[in-house]
Coordinates of C-alpha atoms in Angstrom, one line a residue:
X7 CA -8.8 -3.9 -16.5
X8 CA -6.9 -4.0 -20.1
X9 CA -5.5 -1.3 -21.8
X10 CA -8.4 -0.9 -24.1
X11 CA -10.7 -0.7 -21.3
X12 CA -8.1 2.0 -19.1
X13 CA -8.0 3.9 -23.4
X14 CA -11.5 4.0 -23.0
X15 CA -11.4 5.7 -20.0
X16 CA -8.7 8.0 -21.6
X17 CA -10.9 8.8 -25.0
X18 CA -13.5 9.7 -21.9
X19 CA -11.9 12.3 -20.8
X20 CA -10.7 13.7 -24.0
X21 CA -14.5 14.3 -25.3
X22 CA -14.9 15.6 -21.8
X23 CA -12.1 18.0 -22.3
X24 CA -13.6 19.5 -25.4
X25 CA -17.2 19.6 -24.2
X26 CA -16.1 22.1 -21.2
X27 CA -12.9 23.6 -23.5
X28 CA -14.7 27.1 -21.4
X29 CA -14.2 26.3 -18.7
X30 CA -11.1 27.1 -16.5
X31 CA -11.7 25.2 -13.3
X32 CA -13.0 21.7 -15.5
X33 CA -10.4 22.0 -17.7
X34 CA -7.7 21.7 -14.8
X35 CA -9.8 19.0 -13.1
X36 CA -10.1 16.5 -16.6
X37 CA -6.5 17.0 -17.2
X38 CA -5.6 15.8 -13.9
X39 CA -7.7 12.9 -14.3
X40 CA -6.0 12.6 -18.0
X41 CA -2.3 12.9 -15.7
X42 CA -3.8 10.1 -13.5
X43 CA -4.8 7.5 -16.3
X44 CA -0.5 7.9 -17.1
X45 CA 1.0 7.2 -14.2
X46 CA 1.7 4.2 -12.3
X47 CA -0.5 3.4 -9.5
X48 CA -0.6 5.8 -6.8
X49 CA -0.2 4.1 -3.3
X50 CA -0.8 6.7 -0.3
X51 CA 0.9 5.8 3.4
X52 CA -1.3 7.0 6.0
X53 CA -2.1 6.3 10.0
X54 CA -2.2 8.4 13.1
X55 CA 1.0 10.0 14.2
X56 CA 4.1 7.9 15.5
X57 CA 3.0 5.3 13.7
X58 CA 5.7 4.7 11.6
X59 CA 4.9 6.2 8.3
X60 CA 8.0 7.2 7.0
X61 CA 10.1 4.6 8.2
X62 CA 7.5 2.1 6.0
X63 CA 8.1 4.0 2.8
X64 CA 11.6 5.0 3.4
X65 CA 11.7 0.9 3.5
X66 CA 9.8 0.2 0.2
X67 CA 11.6 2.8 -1.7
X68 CA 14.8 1.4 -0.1
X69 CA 16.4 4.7 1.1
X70 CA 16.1 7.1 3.7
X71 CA 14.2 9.9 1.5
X72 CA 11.5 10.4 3.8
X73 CA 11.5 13.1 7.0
X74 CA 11.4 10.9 10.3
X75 CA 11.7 13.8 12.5
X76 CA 8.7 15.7 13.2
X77 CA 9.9 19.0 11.5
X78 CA 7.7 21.2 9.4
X79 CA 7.8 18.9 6.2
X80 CA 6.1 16.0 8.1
X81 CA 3.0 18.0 7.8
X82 CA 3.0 18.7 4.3
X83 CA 1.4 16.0 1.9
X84 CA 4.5 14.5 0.0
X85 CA 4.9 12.6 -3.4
X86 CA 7.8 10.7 -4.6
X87 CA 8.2 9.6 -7.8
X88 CA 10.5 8.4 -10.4
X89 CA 13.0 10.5 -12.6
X90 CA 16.6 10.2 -13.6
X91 CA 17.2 12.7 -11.9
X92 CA 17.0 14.7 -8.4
X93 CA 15.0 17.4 -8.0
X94 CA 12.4 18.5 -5.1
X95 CA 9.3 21.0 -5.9
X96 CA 7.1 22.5 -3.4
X97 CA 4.0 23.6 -4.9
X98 CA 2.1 26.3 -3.1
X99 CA -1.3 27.3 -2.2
X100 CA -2.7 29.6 -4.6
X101 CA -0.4 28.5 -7.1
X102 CA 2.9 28.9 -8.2
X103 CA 6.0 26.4 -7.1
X104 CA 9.6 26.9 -5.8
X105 CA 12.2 24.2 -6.2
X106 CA 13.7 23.2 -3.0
X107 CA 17.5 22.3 -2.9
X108 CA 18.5 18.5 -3.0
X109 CA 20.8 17.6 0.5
X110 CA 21.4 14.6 2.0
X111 CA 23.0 14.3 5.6
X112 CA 24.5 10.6 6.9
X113 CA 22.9 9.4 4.0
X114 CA 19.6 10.6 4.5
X115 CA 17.6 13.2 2.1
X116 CA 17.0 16.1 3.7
X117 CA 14.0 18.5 2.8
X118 CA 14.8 22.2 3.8
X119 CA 11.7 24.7 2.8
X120 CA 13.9 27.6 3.4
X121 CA 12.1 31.0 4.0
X122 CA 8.6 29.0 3.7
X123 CA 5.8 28.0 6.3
X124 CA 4.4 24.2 5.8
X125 CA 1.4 26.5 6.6
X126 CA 2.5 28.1 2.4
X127 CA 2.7 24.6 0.8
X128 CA 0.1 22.5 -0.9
X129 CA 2.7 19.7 -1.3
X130 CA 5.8 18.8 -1.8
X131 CA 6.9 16.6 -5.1
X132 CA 10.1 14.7 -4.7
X133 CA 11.4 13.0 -8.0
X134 CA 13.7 10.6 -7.5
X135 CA 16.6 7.9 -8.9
X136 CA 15.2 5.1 -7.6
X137 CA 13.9 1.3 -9.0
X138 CA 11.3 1.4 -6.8
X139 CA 9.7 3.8 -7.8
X140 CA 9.0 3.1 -11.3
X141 CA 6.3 1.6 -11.1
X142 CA 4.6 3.2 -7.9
X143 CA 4.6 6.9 -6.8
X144 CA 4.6 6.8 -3.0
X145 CA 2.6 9.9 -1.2
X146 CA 3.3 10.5 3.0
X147 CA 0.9 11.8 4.7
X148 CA 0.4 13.7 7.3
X149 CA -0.4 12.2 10.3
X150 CA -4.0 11.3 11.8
X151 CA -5.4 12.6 15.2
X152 CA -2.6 15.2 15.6
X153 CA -2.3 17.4 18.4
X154 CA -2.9 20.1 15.4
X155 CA -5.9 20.2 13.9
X156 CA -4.7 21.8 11.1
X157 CA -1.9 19.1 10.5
X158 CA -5.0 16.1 10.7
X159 CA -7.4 18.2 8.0
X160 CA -4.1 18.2 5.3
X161 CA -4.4 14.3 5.2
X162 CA -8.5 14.5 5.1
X163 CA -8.7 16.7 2.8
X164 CA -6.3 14.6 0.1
X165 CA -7.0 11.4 0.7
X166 CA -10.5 12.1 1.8
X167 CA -12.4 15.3 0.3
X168 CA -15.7 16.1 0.1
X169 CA -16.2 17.3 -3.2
X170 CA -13.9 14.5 -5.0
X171 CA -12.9 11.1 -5.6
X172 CA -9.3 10.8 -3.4
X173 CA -6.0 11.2 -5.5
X174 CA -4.5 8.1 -3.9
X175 CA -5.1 5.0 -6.4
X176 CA -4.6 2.9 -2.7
X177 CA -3.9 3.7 0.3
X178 CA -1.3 1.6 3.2
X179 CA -2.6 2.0 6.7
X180 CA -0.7 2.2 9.7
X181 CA -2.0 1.3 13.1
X182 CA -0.3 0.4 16.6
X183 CA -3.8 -1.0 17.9
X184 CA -7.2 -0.2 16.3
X185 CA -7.9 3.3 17.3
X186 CA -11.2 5.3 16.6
X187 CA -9.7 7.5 15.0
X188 CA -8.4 5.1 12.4
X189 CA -11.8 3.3 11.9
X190 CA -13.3 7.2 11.3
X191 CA -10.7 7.6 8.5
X192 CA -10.5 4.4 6.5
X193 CA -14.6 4.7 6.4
X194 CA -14.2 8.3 5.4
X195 CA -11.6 7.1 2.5
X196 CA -13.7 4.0 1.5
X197 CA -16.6 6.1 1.0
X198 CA -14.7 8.8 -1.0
X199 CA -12.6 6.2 -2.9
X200 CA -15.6 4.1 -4.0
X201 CA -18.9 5.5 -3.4
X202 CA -20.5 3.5 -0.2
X203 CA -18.9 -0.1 0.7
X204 CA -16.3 -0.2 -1.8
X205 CA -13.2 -1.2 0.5
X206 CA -11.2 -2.5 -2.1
X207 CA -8.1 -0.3 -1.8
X208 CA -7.0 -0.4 1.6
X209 CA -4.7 -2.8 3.6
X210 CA -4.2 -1.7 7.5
X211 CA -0.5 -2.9 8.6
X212 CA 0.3 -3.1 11.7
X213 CA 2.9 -1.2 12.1
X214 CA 6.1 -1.0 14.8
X215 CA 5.0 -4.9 15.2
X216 CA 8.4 -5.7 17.1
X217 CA 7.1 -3.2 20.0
X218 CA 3.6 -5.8 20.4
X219 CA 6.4 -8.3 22.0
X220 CA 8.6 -5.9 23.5
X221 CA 11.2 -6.2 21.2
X222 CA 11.8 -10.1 22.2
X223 CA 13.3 -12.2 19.1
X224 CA 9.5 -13.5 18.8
X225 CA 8.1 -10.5 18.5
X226 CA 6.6 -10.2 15.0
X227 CA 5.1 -14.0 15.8
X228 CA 2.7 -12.1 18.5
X229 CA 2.0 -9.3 15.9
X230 CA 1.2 -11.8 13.5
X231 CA -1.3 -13.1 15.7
X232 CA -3.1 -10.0 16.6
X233 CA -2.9 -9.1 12.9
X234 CA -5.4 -12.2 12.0
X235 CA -7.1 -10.9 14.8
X236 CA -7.7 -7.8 13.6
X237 CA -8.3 -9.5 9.9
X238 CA -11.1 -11.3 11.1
X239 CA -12.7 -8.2 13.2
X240 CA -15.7 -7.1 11.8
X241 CA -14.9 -3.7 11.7
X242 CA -11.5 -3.6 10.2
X243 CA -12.8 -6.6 7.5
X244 CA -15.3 -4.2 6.4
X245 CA -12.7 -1.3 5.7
X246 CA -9.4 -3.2 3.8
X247 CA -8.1 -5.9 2.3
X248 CA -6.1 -7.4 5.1
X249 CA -3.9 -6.9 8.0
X250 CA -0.3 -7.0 8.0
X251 CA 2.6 -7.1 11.1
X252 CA 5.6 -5.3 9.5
X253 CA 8.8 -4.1 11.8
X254 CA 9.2 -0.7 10.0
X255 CA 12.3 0.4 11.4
X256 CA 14.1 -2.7 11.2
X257 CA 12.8 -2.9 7.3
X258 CA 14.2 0.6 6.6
X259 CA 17.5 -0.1 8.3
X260 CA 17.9 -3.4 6.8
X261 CA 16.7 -1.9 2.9
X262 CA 20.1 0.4 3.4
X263 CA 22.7 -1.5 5.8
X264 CA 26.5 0.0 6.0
X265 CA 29.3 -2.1 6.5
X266 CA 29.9 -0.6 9.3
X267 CA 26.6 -1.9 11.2
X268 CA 27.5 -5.1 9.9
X269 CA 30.7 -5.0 11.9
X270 CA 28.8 -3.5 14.6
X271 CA 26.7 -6.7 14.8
X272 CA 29.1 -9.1 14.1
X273 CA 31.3 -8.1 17.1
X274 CA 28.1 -8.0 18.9
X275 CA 28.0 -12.0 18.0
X276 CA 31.3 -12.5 19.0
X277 CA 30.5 -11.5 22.8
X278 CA 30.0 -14.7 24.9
X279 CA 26.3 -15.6 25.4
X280 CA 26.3 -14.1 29.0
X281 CA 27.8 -10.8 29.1
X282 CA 25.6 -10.5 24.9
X283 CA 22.3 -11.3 26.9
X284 CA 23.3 -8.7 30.3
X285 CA 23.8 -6.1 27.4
X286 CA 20.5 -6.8 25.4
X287 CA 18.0 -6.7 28.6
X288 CA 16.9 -3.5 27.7
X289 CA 17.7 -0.1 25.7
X290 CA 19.3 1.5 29.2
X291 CA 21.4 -1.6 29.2
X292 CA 22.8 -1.5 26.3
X293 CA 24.0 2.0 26.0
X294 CA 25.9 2.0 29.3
X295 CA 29.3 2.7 29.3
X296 CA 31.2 -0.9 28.9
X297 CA 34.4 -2.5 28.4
X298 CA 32.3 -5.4 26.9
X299 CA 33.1 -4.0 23.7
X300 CA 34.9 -2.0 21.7
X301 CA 31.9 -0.5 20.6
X302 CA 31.5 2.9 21.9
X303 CA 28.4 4.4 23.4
X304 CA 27.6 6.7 20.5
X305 CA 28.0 3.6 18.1
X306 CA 25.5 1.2 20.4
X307 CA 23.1 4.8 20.3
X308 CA 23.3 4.7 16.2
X309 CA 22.8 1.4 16.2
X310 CA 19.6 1.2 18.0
X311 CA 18.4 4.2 16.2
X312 CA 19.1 2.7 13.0
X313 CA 17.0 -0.8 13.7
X314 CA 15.8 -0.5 17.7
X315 CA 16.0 -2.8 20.3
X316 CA 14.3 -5.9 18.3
X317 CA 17.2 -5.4 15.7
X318 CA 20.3 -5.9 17.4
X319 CA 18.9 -8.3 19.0
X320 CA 17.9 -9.7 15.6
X321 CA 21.0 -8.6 13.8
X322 CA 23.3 -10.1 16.1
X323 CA 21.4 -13.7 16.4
X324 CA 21.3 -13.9 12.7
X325 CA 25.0 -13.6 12.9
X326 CA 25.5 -16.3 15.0
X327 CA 22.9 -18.4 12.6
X328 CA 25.9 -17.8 10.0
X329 CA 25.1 -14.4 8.3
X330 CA 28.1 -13.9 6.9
X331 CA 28.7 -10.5 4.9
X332 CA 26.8 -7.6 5.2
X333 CA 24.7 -8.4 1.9
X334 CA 23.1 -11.6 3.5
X335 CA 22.9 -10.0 6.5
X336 CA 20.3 -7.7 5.2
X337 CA 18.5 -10.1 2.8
X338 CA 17.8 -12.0 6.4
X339 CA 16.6 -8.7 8.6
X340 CA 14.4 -7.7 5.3
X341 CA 13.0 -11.3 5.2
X342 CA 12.1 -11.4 8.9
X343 CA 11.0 -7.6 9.2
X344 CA 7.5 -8.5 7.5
X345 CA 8.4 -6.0 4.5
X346 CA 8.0 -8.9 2.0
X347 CA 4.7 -9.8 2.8
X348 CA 3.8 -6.3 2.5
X349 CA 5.7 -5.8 -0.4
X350 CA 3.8 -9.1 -2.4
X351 CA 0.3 -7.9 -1.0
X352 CA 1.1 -4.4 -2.8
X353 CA 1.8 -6.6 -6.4
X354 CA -0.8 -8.9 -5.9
X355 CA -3.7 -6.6 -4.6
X356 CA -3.2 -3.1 -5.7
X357 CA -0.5 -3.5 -8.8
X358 CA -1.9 -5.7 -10.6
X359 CA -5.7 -4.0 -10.0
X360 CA -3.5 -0.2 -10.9
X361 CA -6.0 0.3 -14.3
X362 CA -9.3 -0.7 -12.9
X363 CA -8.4 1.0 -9.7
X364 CA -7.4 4.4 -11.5
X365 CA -10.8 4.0 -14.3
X366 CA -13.1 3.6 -11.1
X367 CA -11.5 6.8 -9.3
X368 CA -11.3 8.5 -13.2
X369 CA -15.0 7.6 -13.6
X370 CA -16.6 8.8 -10.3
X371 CA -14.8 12.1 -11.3
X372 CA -16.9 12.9 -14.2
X373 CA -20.0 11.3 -13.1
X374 CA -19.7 14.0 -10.2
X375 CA -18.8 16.4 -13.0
X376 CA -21.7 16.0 -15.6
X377 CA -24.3 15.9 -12.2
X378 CA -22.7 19.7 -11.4
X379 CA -22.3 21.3 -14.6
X380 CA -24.4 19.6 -16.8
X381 CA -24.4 21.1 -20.3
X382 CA -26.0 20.4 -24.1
X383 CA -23.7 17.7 -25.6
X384 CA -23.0 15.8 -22.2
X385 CA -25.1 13.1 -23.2
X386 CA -22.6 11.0 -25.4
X387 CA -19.8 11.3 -22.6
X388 CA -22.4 9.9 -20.2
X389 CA -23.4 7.2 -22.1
X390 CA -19.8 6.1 -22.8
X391 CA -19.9 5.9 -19.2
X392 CA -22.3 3.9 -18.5
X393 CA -21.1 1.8 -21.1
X394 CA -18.1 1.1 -19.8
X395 CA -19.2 0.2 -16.4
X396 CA -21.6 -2.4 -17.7
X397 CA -19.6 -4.1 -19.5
X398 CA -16.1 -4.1 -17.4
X399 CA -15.6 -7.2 -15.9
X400 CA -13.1 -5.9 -13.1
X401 CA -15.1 -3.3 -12.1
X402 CA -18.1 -5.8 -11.1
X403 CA -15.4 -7.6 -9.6
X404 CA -14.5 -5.0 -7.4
X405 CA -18.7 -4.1 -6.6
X406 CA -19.0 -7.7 -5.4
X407 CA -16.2 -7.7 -3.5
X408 CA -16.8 -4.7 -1.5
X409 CA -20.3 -6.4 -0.6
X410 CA -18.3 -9.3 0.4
X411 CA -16.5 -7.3 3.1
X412 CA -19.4 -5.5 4.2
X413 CA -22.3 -7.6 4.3
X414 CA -23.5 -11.3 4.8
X415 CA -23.6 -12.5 1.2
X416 CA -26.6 -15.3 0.5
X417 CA -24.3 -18.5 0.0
X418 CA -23.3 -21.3 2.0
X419 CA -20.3 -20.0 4.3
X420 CA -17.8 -22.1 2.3
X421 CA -19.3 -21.0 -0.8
X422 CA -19.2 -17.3 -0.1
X423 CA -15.0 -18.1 0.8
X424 CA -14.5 -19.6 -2.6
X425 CA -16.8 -16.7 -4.5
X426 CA -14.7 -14.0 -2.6
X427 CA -11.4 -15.6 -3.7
X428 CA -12.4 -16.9 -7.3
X429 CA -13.2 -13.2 -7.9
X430 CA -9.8 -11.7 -6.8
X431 CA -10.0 -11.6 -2.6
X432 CA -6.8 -13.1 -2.1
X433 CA -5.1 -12.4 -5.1
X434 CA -5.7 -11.9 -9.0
X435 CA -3.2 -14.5 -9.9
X436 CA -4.8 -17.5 -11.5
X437 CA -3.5 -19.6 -8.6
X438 CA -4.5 -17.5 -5.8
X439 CA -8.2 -17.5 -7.6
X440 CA -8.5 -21.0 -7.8
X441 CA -7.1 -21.7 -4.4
X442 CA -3.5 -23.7 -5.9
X443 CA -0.5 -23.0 -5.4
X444 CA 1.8 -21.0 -7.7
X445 CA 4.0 -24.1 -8.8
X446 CA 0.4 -25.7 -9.4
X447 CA 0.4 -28.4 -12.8
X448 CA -1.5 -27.4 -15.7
X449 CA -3.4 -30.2 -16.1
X450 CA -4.4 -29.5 -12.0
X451 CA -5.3 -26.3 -13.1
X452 CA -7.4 -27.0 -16.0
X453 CA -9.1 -29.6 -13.7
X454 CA -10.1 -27.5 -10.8
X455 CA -11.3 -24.8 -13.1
X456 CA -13.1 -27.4 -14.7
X457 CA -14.7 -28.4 -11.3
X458 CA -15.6 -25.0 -10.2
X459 CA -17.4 -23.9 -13.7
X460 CA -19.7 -26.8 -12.9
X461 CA -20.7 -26.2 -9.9
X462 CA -21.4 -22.4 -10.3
X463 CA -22.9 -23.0 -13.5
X464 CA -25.0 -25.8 -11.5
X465 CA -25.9 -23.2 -8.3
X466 CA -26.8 -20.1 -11.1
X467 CA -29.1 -22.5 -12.8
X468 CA -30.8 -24.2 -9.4
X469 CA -34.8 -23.0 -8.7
X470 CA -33.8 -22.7 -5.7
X471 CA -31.4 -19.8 -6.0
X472 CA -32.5 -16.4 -5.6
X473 CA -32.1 -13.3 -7.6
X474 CA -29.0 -12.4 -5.5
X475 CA -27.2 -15.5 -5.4
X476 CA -27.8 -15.7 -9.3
X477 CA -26.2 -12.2 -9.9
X478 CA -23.0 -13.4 -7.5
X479 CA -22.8 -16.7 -9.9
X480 CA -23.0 -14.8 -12.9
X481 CA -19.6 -12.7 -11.9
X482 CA -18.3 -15.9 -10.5
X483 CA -18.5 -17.4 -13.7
X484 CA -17.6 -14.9 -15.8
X485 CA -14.1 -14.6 -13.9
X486 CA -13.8 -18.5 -14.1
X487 CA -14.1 -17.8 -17.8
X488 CA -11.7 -15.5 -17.7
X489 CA -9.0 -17.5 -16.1
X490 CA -9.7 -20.1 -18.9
X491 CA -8.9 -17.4 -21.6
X492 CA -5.3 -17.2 -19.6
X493 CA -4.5 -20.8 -18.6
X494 CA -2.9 -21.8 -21.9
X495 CA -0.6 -18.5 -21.1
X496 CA 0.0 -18.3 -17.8
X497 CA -1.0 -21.7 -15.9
X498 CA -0.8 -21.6 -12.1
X499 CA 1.5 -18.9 -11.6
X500 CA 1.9 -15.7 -11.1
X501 CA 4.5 -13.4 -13.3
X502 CA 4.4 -10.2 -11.3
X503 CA 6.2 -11.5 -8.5
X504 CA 8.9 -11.2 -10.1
X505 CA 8.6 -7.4 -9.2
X506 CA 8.5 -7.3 -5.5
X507 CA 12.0 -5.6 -4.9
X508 CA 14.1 -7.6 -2.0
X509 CA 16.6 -6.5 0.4
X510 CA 19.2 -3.5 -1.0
X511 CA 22.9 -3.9 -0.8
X512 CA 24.3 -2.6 2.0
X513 CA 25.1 1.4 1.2

C-alpha cells in the first residue's frame, strides 16, 4: 500500500477520534490504532514451549536481549523496540508502569521484575540500541501448550483475542514437528488477523532444525526437506506463507561470536582428525575430562551452550574449510544456520507488505467499532472505509491470496501457480512476480510482462471463463499493470534486500 493509501487510513482514524471524542474506552482504542499506523511493522515470535523462541529473536536482533531461561519474564508478552537509548518498562494490569533496571550478565540482558509477579504485568517494553530494530519491533511470546494454563491464555489473548483484530502486524512460528496445538493457534490467529481465510501473515519455521539430523554436519539438509514437506501439506499451506529450517541457537551464537570461541574452535581444528571425531560423537563425549586439549571442561560446556552439538561440529569444520578470523567465522555459521533465508522471507513477505498489513488490521478495528457503538455521524467514516477497501489494490491482493491458500482456485494448475506468484506469493519484488531472477535484463523484463498481460487479458476476455476465474484475471492484471508502472524504475530487482542484516562482528 502507498503512503497515501496507509494517510488515508490515518485521516480514518482521526474523524473516528472526534466522532467518539466521549468516549473513554474508544478514545484509547483509535489512538492505539493511530500508534500502530507509526510504527514499523510489528513481527510477533510465537510456537509451543522449547521451541526456540528467544534464541530466534535474540538471532535477528543480533544480541542476547531476550530471556532463554524459563524464569518469570518468559511468561510475560515482551516488545522490543528501537531507541537511542536503554530503558525497560513493565506496564501493569490495571494500569500504571514501573521501569525495570537495565543489567546485562556475560553479555546477556538481563530482565529482573524486582518485588513484582509476572502474574502483575501486562507486558514488558524493552527499548533498545540496536540496527535491527529500526525498522521492526520484535514481540516474544509466551509459549504455546504450557504446562500453565495461565502462561498459554497470555499469548491467545494478544496475538489472538476475541473481541479484536491481533496487535502483531505478522507473526513467525516456531515448530519442532506439526503439533495440534500449533494448527489450533495459527487458525485461531488467521481468523483474528484477517477475518476467515486470510493467511497472509504467517510463516511457520522450523525451528531447532540441527536436532531433525541429530546434530550431524547435514543436518539442516534433512530439515530442509521436511520443511517442503510441511510447505506442501495441506494443512500448514492453508495457515502461512511458507516453511522455513533455521538452527536458532547456532544463529544466535554466530550473530554475537567472542574471540574467545573463535579460539575455542580453531584449536578444536587443530586436533588430528581421529582423536576431533572420538571427541564430537556425542555431547557426553565431548565434555569429558581430556588431555586432548587445552580446553577445559567448563570451556567445552560454554561452548556447546553457546551453539550445541551441530555448532562445534560446524564451527570447527568451517575452520578447517579456511575460516580464518573470527569475523568470517561468523559470516559462515550465520550463512549455514538458515537465519538468512528467514531473514529475506521477513523483507520480502511481511516488510515490504508492513502498510497494507497494518491498514487491513487498522480497518477491521473500526469496522468492529462502528458495528458496536454505532452513533449519528458514523456514516462518513464508514463510507471512507469502504472506499478504501474497494479501491486498494494490495488489499485485493491479499483477499485472493488467502483464497489461494485455502481453496482450489478455478484455473489450470499451472495457471493458478503463476496467478498466486504474479500477485505477490512468492515475493512482491518485480522479479519474484514475474518468475525472473533478480539480475534479470530489462528488455527480458519488459518482454515477459508483455507475454503475461496477453494471456490474462486473453483468459478474462474468453466465453468460456466464468465469473470467478474473470474476477482472479481482473487482479491479475491489475498487478501486471502495476509492475509496468515500476519497470522503468526498478527493472528485475529488488532494492530492499539490501536491508536484510548479516552476520554481527564478533562481540
Amino acid at each position: 500500500m502507498s503512503r497515501a493509501g496507509l494517510a488515508d487510513a490515518a485521516t480514518l482514524v482521526e474523524e473516528a477520534l472526534e466522532l467518539y471524542a466521549d468516549d473513554r474506552v474508544a478514545v484509547a482504542s483509535l489512538e492505539r490504532h493511530a500508534r500502530r499506523l507509526r510504527e514499523p511493522l510489528r513481527l510477533a515470535v510465537a510456537g509451543m514451549v522449547k521451541a526456540g523462541k528467544s534464541t530466534v529473536l535474540n538471532a535477528l536482533i543480533g544480541e542476547q536481549i531476550a530471556p532463554t531461561d524459563a524464569g518469570e519474564c518468559t511468561k510475560i508478552v515482551t516488545w522490543y523496540r528501537y531507541s537511542v537509548s536503554a530503558r525497560i518498562t513493565a506496564h501493569l494490569k490495571g494500569g500504571g508502569e514501573t521501569r525495570l533496571p537495565v543489567k546485562r550478565a556475560d553479555g546477556a540482558l538481563v530482565i529482573e521484575l524486582g518485588a513484582l509477579t509476572a502474574d502483575q504485568v501486562e507486558w514488558i517494553d524493552v527499548a533498545w540500541p540496536s540496527e535491527s530494530l529500526r525498522s521492526l519491533v520484535i514481540i516474544d511470546t509466551p509459549g504455546i501448550a504450557s504446562l500453565s494454563q495461565d502462561v498459554s491464555a497470555r499469548s491467545h489473548a494478544f496475538l489472538a483475542p476475541d473481541d479484536a483484530p491481533s496487535d502483531a502486524d505478522a507473526i513467525l512460528y516456531l515448530l519442532r514437528h506439526i503439533h495440534a496445538s500449533d494448527i489450533g493457534f495459527l487458525e485461531a490467529f488467521r481468523d483474528n488477523a484477517a477475518g476467515s481465510s486470510q493467511t497472509v501473515n504467517a510463516v511457520a519455521l522450523l525451528s531447532r532444525a540441527d536436532e531433525i539430523g541429530s546434530g550431524r554436519i547435514d543436518s539442516l539438509l534433512s530439515a530442509a526437506r521436511v520443511a517442503d514437506r510441511y510447505r506442501r501439506d495441506g494443512e500448514l499451506r492453508a495457515l502461512a506463507l511458507g516453511c522455513i529450517p533455521v538452527a536458532g541457537l547456532l544463529a544466535e551464537g554466530a550473530r554475537a561470536l567472542r574471540e574467545s570461541e573463535f579460539a575455542a574452535f580453531r584449536e578444536l581444528a587443530s586436533l588430528d582428525r581421529a582423536t576431533r571425531d572420538r571427541m564430537l560423537v556425542s555431547v557426553d563425549r565431548f565434555t569429558r575430562p581430556s588431555t586432548a586439549t587445552t580446553l577445559s571442561v567448563e570451556e567445552r560446556k560454554r561452548l556447546l551452550a553457546r551453539f550445541g552439538i551441530f555448532g562445534v561440529r560446524l564451527g570447527s569444520a568451517l575452520v578447517r574449510a579456511g575460516a580464518s578470523s573470527s569475523t568470517d567465522l561468523a559470516h559462515r555459521l550465520v550463512q549455514q544456520s538458515g537465519l538468512l533465508e528467514v531473514q529475506q522471507f521477513i523483507v520480502e513477505q511481511f516488510r515490504a507488505r508492513a502498510s497494507v498489513l497494518k491498514t487491513r488490521a487498522v480497518l477491521a478495528g473500526l469496522e468492529d467499532l462502528l458495528r458496536e457503538k454505532p452513533r449519528d455521524g458514523s456514516e462518513d467514516v464508514r463510507a471512507g472505509l469502504e472506499r478504501l477497501v474497494a479501491t486498494n489494490h494490495e488489499l485485493r491482493e491479499l483477499v485472493l491470496l488467502s483464497e489461494f491458500r485455502t481453496t482450489i482456485p478455478r484455473l489450470e494448475p499451472a495457471d493458478a501457480v503463476e496467478a498466486e506468484r504474479i500477485i505477490g506469493g512468492s515475493g512482491t519484488a518485480v522479479a519474484a512476480r514475474l518468475g525472473l531472477t533478480d539480475s534479470a535484463r530489462t528488455d527480458e523484463v519488459r518482454e515477459t510482462l508483455a507475454s503475461s498481460l496477453a494471456k490474462w487479458r486473453t483468459l478474462s476476455e474468453s466465453p468460456l471463463s466464468d465469473r470467478a476465474t474473470i474476477e482472479i484475471c481482473r487482479v491479475v492484471i491489475r498487478s501486471l499493470e502495476g509492475i509496468a508502472s515500476q519497470v522503468g524504475a526498478a527493472p528485475g530487482a529488488d532494492r530492499s534486500t539490501a536491508d536484510v542484516v548479516a552476520a554481527g562482528s564478533p562481540a
